[in-house]
Amino acid sequence: MGRKEREQASWIEDTRTEPLDVCVLCGREGEMTDHHLVPKSQGRRQGVKLGEIPTVKMCAACQGFLVKTFTNAQLANELNTVEAIREREEVQKFVKWVQKQPLSRGVRVH
């Protein structure tokens, strides 16, 4: 006598994950946040609506490094593109270090 075909358990479907996002700076995969390329406060001062400020996917460690290292004015005026951010020497050093770290919310920034 053959085995009965069983229905697939509902928990199997629940464990499937969506594709992970990738940080635009360090390239690590995981849970990302939307980083506003122009800080919200600076954009509002220029009359830009919040939904019109460009965002990129960034891990918490990289975003934390940026906001602790640079002023909002620097981020708005000098570092408002991914390319401009990547060109900064201090960012390159940080990215080189953080790529060796596990992706978690517990990574402390200098």
XYZ file of C-alpha atoms in Angstrom:
110
model
C 0.000 0.000 0.000
C 1.387 3.479 -0.946
C 1.799 6.443 1.299
C -0.902 9.049 1.398
C 0.013 12.409 0.032
C 0.095 14.855 2.863
C -0.774 18.477 2.746
C 2.171 20.784 3.188
C 2.368 22.156 6.694
C 1.373 25.806 6.927
C 4.500 26.742 8.888
C 6.732 25.802 5.930
C 5.319 28.645 3.877
C 5.680 31.043 6.797
C 9.449 30.456 7.013
C 10.171 31.527 3.458
C 11.903 34.866 3.407
C 11.778 37.752 1.000
C 14.976 38.732 -0.802
C 17.215 40.729 1.498
C 18.006 44.372 0.851
C 21.608 45.427 0.293
C 23.306 48.450 1.880
C 24.447 50.931 -0.775
C 27.652 51.637 1.153
C 28.939 48.384 2.631
C 27.072 45.907 0.425
C 25.939 43.740 3.333
C 22.541 42.079 3.072
C 19.875 42.300 5.730
C 17.376 44.648 7.279
C 17.862 48.138 5.897
C 16.505 51.560 6.612
C 15.682 54.319 4.145
C 18.444 56.915 4.352
C 17.442 60.367 3.101
C 20.268 61.677 0.926
C 19.300 65.180 2.026
C 18.391 65.282 5.731
C 14.677 65.861 6.230
C 15.258 69.081 8.170
C 17.422 70.511 5.392
C 14.976 69.496 2.678
C 12.053 71.116 4.476
C 14.056 74.332 4.824
C 14.415 74.344 1.048
C 10.683 73.786 0.614
C 10.969 70.168 -0.548
C 8.189 67.804 0.517
C 9.316 64.799 2.527
C 8.180 62.324 -0.138
C 10.299 64.098 -2.747
C 13.613 63.725 -0.885
C 15.539 60.831 -2.463
C 16.288 57.824 -0.262
C 18.596 54.814 -0.510
C 18.711 51.524 1.412
C 21.358 51.596 4.116
C 22.187 49.440 7.118
C 21.892 50.945 10.589
C 25.674 50.954 11.118
C 26.440 52.916 7.950
C 23.630 55.375 8.522
C 24.683 55.840 12.128
C 28.253 56.520 11.044
C 27.125 59.181 8.576
C 24.922 61.081 11.006
C 27.567 60.977 13.752
C 30.438 61.972 11.470
C 28.908 64.707 9.322
C 26.619 67.651 10.022
C 23.216 67.914 8.371
C 24.570 70.814 6.317
C 27.470 68.681 5.050
C 25.119 65.827 4.200
C 22.762 68.169 2.354
C 25.337 70.246 0.479
C 28.358 67.997 -0.061
C 27.235 64.404 0.494
C 23.817 64.221 -1.161
C 24.681 61.377 -3.569
C 25.944 57.874 -2.912
C 28.987 58.602 -5.088
C 29.920 61.685 -3.057
C 29.573 59.720 0.186
C 31.732 56.849 -1.114
C 34.512 59.256 -2.152
C 35.167 60.443 1.411
C 38.240 58.807 2.954
C 36.647 58.406 6.379
C 33.680 56.608 4.795
C 35.997 54.281 2.863
C 37.844 53.369 6.080
C 34.580 52.770 7.923
C 33.127 50.637 5.110
C 36.283 48.516 4.994
C 35.935 47.889 8.740
C 32.173 47.372 8.884
C 32.176 44.832 6.027
C 34.002 42.485 8.413
C 31.323 42.879 11.095
C 28.123 40.830 11.341
C 25.027 42.738 10.314
C 23.085 43.568 13.449
C 21.575 46.518 15.197
C 24.233 46.078 17.883
C 27.176 47.342 15.826
C 28.520 50.412 17.585
C 29.868 53.269 15.545
C 33.092 54.894 16.802
